[in-house]
Amino acid sequence: MAQKKYLPGNTVMMILKLLEGQDMYGHQLIVALAKRSDDAFNIKTGILYPLLHNLENDGYVSSYRAEVDDGKERKYYQITTRGKEHLAKKWAEWLAYTESINAVMGMELHYAT
């Protein structure tokens, strides 16, 4: 089980990665993150929405409203080109970091790109 203390520094990278696959609304992001991490990462709306707001202000995501089946609107988020560039940078940093730790620990892991 992943430790919650590791989540804050990596949440942006994980959210951008989810949005790289498809546009999502807030609750959908929360569910997808929990599911893909086998419930290791469960974030609350009070954390997610300020994060999405900051990502939008930084130009990493954009948002749009779309009507859903029951006639209500949802706010969807999509990754921007700038967001994809930021994700690639963060992913490269993460790989370098984990490879350095693995070297110290005497482990070699091979990552799929």
PDB file of N, CA, C and O in Angstrom, residues 4 30 42-50:
ATOM      1  N   LYS A   4       0.480   7.739   2.147  1.00  0.00           N
ATOM      2  CA  LYS A   4      -0.132   9.021   1.808  1.00  0.00           C
ATOM      3  C   LYS A   4       0.891  10.136   1.739  1.00  0.00           C
ATOM      4  O   LYS A   4       0.710  11.091   1.001  1.00  0.00           O
ATOM      5  N   ILE A  30     -11.172  11.182  -9.421  1.00  0.00           N
ATOM      6  CA  ILE A  30     -10.990  10.564  -8.112  1.00  0.00           C
ATOM      7  C   ILE A  30     -11.156   9.050  -8.211  1.00  0.00           C
ATOM      8  O   ILE A  30     -10.334   8.289  -7.698  1.00  0.00           O
ATOM      9  N   ASN A  42      -6.385   7.670  -2.729  1.00  0.00           N
ATOM     10  CA  ASN A  42      -7.758   8.152  -2.621  1.00  0.00           C
ATOM     11  C   ASN A  42      -7.692   9.620  -2.216  1.00  0.00           C
ATOM     12  O   ASN A  42      -7.361   9.926  -1.078  1.00  0.00           O
ATOM     13  N   ILE A  43      -7.973  10.497  -3.154  1.00  0.00           N
ATOM     14  CA  ILE A  43      -7.918  11.912  -2.817  1.00  0.00           C
ATOM     15  C   ILE A  43      -9.333  12.445  -2.638  1.00  0.00           C
ATOM     16  O   ILE A  43     -10.286  11.927  -3.213  1.00  0.00           O
ATOM     17  N   LYS A  44      -9.437  13.454  -1.846  1.00  0.00           N
ATOM     18  CA  LYS A  44     -10.731  14.074  -1.545  1.00  0.00           C
ATOM     19  C   LYS A  44     -10.966  15.252  -2.477  1.00  0.00           C
ATOM     20  O   LYS A  44     -10.029  15.834  -3.022  1.00  0.00           O
ATOM     21  N   THR A  45     -12.237  15.594  -2.628  1.00  0.00           N
ATOM     22  CA  THR A  45     -12.585  16.728  -3.502  1.00  0.00           C
ATOM     23  C   THR A  45     -11.935  18.020  -3.023  1.00  0.00           C
ATOM     24  O   THR A  45     -11.581  18.867  -3.834  1.00  0.00           O
ATOM     25  N   GLY A  46     -11.761  18.158  -1.709  1.00  0.00           N
ATOM     26  CA  GLY A  46     -11.133  19.356  -1.165  1.00  0.00           C
ATOM     27  C   GLY A  46      -9.679  19.514  -1.558  1.00  0.00           C
ATOM     28  O   GLY A  46      -9.114  20.600  -1.469  1.00  0.00           O
ATOM     29  N   ILE A  47      -9.064  18.431  -1.972  1.00  0.00           N
ATOM     30  CA  ILE A  47      -7.691  18.460  -2.494  1.00  0.00           C
ATOM     31  C   ILE A  47      -7.711  18.589  -4.013  1.00  0.00           C
ATOM     32  O   ILE A  47      -6.961  19.362  -4.600  1.00  0.00           O
ATOM     33  N   LEU A  48      -8.589  17.829  -4.655  1.00  0.00           N
ATOM     34  CA  LEU A  48      -8.600  17.764  -6.114  1.00  0.00           C
ATOM     35  C   LEU A  48      -8.969  19.090  -6.768  1.00  0.00           C
ATOM     36  O   LEU A  48      -8.280  19.545  -7.683  1.00  0.00           O
ATOM     37  N   TYR A  49     -10.048  19.706  -6.345  1.00  0.00           N
ATOM     38  CA  TYR A  49     -10.524  20.884  -7.062  1.00  0.00           C
ATOM     39  C   TYR A  49      -9.575  22.080  -6.974  1.00  0.00           C
ATOM     40  O   TYR A  49      -9.338  22.739  -7.997  1.00  0.00           O
ATOM     41  N   PRO A  50      -8.956  22.358  -5.827  1.00  0.00           N
ATOM     42  CA  PRO A  50      -7.932  23.415  -5.836  1.00  0.00           C
ATOM     43  C   PRO A  50      -6.744  23.057  -6.739  1.00  0.00           C
ATOM     44  O   PRO A  50      -6.187  23.920  -7.416  1.00  0.00           O
TER      45      PRO A  50
END
